[in-house]
CSV table of N, CA and C in Angstrom, one decimal:
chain,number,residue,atom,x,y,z
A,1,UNK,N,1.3,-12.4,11.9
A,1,UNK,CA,0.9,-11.3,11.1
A,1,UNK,C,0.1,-10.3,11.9
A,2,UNK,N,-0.1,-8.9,11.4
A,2,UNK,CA,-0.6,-8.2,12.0
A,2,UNK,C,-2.5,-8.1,11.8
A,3,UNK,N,-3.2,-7.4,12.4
A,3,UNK,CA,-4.7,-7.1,11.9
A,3,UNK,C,-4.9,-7.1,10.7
A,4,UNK,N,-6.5,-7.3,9.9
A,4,UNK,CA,-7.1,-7.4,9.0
A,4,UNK,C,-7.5,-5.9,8.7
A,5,UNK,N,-7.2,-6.3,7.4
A,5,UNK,CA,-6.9,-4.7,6.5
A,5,UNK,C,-8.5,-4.2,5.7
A,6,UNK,N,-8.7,-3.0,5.9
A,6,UNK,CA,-10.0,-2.3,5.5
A,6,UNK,C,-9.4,-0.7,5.1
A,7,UNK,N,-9.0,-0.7,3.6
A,7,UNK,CA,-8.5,0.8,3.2
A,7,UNK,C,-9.9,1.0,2.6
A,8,UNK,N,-9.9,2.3,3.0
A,8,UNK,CA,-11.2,3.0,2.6
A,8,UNK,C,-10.5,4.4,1.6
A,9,UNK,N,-10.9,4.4,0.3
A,9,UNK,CA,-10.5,5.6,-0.7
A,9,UNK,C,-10.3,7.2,-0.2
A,10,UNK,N,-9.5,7.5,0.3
A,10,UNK,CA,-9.5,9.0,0.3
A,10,UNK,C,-10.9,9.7,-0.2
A,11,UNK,N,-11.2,10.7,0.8
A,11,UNK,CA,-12.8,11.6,0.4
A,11,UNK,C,-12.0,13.0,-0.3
A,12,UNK,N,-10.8,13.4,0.3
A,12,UNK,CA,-10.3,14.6,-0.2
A,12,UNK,C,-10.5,14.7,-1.8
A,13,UNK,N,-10.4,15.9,-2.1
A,13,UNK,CA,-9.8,16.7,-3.2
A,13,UNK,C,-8.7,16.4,-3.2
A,14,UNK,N,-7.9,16.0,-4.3
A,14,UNK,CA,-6.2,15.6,-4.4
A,14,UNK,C,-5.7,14.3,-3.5
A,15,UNK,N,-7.0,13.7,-3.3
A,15,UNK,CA,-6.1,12.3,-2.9
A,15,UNK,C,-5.6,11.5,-3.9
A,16,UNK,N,-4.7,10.2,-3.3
A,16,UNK,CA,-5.0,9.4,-4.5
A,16,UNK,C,-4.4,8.3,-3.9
A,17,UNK,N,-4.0,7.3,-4.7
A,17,UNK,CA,-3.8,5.7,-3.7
A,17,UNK,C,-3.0,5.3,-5.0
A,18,UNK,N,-1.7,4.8,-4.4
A,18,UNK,CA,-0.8,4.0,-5.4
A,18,UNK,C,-0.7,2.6,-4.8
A,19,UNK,N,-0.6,1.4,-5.5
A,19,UNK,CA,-0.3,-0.3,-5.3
A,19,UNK,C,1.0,-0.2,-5.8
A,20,UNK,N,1.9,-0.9,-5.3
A,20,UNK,CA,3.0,-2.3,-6.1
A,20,UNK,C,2.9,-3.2,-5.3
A,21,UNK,N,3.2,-4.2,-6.2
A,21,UNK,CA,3.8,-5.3,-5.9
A,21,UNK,C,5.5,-5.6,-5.2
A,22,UNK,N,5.0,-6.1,-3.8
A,22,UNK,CA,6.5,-6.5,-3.0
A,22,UNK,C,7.0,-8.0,-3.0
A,23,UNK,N,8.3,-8.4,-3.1
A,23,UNK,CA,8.6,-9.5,-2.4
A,23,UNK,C,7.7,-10.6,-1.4
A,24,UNK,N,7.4,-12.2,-1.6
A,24,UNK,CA,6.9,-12.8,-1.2
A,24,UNK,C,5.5,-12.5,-0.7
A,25,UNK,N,5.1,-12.1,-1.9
A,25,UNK,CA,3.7,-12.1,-1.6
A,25,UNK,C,2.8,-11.0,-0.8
A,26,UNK,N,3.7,-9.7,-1.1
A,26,UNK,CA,3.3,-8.8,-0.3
A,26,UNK,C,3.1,-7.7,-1.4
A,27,UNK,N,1.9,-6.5,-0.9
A,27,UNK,CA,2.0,-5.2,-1.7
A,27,UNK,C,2.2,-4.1,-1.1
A,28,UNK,N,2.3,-2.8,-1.6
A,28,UNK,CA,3.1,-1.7,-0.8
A,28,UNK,C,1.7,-1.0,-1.0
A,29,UNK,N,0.7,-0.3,-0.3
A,29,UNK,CA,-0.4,0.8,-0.7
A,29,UNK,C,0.4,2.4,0.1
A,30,UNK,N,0.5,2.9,-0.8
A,30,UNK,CA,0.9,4.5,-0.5
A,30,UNK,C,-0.2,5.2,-0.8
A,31,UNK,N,-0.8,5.8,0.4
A,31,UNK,CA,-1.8,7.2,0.0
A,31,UNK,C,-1.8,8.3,0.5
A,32,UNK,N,-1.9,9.1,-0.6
A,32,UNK,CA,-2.1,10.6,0.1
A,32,UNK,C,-3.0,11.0,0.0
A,33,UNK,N,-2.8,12.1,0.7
A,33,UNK,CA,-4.7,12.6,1.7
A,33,UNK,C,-3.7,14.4,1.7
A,34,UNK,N,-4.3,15.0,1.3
A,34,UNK,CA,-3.8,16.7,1.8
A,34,UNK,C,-3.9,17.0,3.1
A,35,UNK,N,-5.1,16.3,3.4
A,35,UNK,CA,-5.0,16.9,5.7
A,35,UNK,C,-3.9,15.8,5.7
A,36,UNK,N,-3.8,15.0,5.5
A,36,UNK,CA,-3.0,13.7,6.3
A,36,UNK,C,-1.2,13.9,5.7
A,37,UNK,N,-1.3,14.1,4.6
A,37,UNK,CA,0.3,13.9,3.8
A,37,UNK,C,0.0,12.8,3.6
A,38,UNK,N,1.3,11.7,3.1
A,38,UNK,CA,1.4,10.1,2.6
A,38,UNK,C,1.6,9.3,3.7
A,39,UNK,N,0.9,8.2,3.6
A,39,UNK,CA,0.7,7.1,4.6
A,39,UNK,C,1.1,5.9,3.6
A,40,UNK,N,2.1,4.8,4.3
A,40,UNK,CA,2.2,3.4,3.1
A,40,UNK,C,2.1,2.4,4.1
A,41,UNK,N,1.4,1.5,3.6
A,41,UNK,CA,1.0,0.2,4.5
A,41,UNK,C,1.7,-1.1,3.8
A,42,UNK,N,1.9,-1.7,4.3
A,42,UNK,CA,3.1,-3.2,3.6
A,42,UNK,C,1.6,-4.4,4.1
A,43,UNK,N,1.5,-4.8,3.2
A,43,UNK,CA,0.2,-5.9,3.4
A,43,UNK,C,0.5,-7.2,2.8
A,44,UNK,N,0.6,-8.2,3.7
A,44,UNK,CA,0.5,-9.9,2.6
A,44,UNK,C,-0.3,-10.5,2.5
A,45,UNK,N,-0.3,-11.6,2.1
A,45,UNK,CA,-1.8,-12.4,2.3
A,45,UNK,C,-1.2,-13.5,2.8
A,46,UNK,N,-2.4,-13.6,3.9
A,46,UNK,CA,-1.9,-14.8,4.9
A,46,UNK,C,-2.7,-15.8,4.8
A,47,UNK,N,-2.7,-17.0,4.9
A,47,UNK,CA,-3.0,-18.0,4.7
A,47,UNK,C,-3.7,-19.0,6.0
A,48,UNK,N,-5.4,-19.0,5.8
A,48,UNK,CA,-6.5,-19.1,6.6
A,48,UNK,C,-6.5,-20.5,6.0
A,49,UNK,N,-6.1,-21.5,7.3
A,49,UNK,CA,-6.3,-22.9,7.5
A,49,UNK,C,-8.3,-23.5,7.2
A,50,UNK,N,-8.8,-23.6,6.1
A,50,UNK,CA,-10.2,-24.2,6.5
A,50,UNK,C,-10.1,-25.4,7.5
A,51,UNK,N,-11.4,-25.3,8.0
A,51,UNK,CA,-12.2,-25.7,9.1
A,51,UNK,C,-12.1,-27.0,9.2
A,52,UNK,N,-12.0,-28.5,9.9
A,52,UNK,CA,-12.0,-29.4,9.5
A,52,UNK,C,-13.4,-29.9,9.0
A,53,UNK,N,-13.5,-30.6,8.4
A,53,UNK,CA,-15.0,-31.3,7.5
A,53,UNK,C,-15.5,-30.7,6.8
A,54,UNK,N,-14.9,-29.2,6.6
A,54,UNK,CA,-15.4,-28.5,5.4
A,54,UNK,C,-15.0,-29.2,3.8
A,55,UNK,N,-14.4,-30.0,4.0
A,55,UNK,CA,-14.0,-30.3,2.5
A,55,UNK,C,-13.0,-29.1,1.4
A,56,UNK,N,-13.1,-29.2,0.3
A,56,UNK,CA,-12.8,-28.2,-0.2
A,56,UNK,C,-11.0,-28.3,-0.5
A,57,UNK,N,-10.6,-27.0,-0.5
A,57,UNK,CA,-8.9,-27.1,-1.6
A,57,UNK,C,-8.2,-26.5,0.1
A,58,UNK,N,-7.3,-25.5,0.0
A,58,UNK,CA,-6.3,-25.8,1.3
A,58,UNK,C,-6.4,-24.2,1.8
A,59,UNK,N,-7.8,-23.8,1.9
A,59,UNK,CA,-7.7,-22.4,2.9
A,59,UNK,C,-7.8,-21.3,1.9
A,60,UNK,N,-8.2,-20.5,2.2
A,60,UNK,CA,-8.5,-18.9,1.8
A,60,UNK,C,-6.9,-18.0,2.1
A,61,UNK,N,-6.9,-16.5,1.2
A,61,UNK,CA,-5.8,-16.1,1.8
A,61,UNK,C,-6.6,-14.6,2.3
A,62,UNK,N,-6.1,-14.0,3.6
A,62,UNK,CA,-6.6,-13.3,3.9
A,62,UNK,C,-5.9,-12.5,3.9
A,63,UNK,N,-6.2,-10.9,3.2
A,63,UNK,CA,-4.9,-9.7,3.6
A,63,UNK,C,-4.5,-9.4,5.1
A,64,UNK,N,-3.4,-9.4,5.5
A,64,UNK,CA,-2.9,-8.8,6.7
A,64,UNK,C,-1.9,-7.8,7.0
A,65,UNK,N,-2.5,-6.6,7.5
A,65,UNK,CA,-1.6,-5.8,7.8
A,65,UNK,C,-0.3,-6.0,8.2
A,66,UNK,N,0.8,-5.8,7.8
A,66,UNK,CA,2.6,-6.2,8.6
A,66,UNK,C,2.9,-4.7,8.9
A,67,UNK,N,2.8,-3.9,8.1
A,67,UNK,CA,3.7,-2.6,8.6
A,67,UNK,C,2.8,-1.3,8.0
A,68,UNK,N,3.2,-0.3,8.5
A,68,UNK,CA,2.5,1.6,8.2
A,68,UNK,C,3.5,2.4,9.1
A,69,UNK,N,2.8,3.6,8.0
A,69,UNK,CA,3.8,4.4,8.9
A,69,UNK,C,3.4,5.9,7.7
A,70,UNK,N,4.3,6.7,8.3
A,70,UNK,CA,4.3,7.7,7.3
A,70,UNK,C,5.4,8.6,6.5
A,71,UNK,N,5.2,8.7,5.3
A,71,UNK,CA,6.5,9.5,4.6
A,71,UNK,C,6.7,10.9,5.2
A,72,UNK,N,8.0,10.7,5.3
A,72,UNK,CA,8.6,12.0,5.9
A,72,UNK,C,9.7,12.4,5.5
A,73,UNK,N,10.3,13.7,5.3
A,73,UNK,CA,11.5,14.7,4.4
A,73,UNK,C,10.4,15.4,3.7
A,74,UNK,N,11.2,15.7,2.3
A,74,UNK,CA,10.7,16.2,1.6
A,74,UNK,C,10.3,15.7,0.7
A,75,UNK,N,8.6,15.6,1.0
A,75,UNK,CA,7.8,15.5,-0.3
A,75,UNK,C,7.0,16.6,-1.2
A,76,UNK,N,7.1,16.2,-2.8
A,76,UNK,CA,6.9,16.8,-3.7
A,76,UNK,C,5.3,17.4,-3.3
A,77,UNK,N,5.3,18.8,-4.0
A,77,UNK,CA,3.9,19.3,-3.5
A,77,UNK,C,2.7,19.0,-4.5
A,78,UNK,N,3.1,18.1,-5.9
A,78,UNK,CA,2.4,17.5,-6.6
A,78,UNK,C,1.2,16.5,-6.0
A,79,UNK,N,0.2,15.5,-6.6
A,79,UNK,CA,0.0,14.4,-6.4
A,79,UNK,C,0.4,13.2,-6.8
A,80,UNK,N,0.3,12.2,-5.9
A,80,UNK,CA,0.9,11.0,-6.0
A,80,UNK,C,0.5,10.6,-7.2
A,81,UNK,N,1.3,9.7,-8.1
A,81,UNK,CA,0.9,9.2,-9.5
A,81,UNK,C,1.0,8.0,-9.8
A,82,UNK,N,2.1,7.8,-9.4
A,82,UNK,CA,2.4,6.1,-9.7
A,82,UNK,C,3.5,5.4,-8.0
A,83,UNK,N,3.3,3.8,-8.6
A,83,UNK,CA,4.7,3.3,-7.3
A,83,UNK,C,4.7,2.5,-8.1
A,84,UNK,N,6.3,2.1,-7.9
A,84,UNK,CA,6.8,0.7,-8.6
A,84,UNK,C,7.9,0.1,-7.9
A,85,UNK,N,8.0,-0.9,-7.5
A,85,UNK,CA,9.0,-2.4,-6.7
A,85,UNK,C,10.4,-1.9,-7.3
A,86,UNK,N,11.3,-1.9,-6.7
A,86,UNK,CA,12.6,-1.5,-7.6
A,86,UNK,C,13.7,-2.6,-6.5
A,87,UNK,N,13.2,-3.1,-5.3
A,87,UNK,CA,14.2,-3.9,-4.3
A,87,UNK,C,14.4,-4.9,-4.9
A,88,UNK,N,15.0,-6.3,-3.7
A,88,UNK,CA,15.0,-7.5,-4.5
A,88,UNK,C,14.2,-8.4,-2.5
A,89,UNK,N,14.6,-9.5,-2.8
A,89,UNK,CA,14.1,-10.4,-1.6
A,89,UNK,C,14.0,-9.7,-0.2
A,90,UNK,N,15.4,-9.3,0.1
A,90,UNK,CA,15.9,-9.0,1.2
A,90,UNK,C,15.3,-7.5,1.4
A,91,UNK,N,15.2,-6.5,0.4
A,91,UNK,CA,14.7,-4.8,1.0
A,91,UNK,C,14.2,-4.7,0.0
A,92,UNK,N,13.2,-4.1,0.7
A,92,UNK,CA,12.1,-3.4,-0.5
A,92,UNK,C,12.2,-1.7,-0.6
A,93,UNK,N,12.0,-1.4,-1.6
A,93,UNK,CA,12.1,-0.2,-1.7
A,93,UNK,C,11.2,0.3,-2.9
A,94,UNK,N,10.7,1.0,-2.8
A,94,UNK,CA,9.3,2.1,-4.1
A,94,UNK,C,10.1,3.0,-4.9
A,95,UNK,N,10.2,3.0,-6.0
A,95,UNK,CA,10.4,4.0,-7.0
A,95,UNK,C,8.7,5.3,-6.5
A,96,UNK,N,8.6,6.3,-6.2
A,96,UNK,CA,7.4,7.1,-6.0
A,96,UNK,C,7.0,8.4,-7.1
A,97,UNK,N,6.2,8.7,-7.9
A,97,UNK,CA,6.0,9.5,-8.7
A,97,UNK,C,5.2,10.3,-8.4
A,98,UNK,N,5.0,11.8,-8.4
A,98,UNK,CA,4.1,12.9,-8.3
A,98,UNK,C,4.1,13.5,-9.6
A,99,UNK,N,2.9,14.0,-10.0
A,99,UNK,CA,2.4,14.5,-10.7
A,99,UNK,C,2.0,16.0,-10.5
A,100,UNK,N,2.9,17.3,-11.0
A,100,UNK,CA,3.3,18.6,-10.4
A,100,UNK,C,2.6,19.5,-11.6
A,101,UNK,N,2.5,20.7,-11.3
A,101,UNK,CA,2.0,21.7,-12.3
A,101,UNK,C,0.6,21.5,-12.6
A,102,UNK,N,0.3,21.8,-13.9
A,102,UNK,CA,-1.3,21.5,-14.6
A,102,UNK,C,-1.6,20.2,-14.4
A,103,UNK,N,-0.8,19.1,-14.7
A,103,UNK,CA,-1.2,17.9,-14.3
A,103,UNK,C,-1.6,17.6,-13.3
A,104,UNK,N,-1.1,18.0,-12.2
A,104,UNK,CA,-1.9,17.3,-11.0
A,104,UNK,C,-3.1,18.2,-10.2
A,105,UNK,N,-3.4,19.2,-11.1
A,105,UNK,CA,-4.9,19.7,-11.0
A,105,UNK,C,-5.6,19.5,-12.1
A,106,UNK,N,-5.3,18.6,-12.7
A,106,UNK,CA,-6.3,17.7,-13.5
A,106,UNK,C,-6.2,17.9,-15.1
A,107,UNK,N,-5.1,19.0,-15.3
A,107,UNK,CA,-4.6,19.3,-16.9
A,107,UNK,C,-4.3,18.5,-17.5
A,108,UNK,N,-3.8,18.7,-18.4
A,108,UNK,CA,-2.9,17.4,-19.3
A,108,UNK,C,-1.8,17.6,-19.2
């Protein structure tokens, strides 16, 4: 697996951070940032063998970065709103929602 994961919340104006849930134990975080555009990271939880003589149940799970990268074409000039799992085992894929107009400067 890849490095140990540390997402820190968007500081911007108009950020915002979407989760789903992926296949085997994995989640999709998409965030947008206005200087940055959308970034998605694929994260699992990997599974930390305890120590011997510690006693105890069978290991901790620790998130681990697998993949990132960045959305590219054409994205909507809304903010991100929601994500949702739509693949099956084999490919994963996000349903992605933006939030356009009054709403995504904070209207109803």
């Amino acid at each position: 697996f890849g490095k140990g994961l540390k997402l820190e919340p968007p500081a911007a104006a108009g950020a915002a951070v979407c989760i789903a849930g992926l296949a085997k134990g994995r989640v999709a975080v998409v965030r947008q940032d206005p200087s940055r555009g959308c970034e998605y990271f694929v994260v699992a939880l990997q599974q930390e063998e305890e120590k011997a003589g510690s006693g105890g149940g069978g290991g901790t799970r620790k998130p681990a970065l697998m993949s990132q990268g960045a959305l590219t074409g054409a994205i909507p000039a809304g903010r991100l709103s929601g994500a949702a799992f739509i693949g099956g085992e084999e490919q994963d894929r996000l349903l992605l929602c933006w939030q356009t107009g009054a709403a995504a400067e904070g209207g109803q």
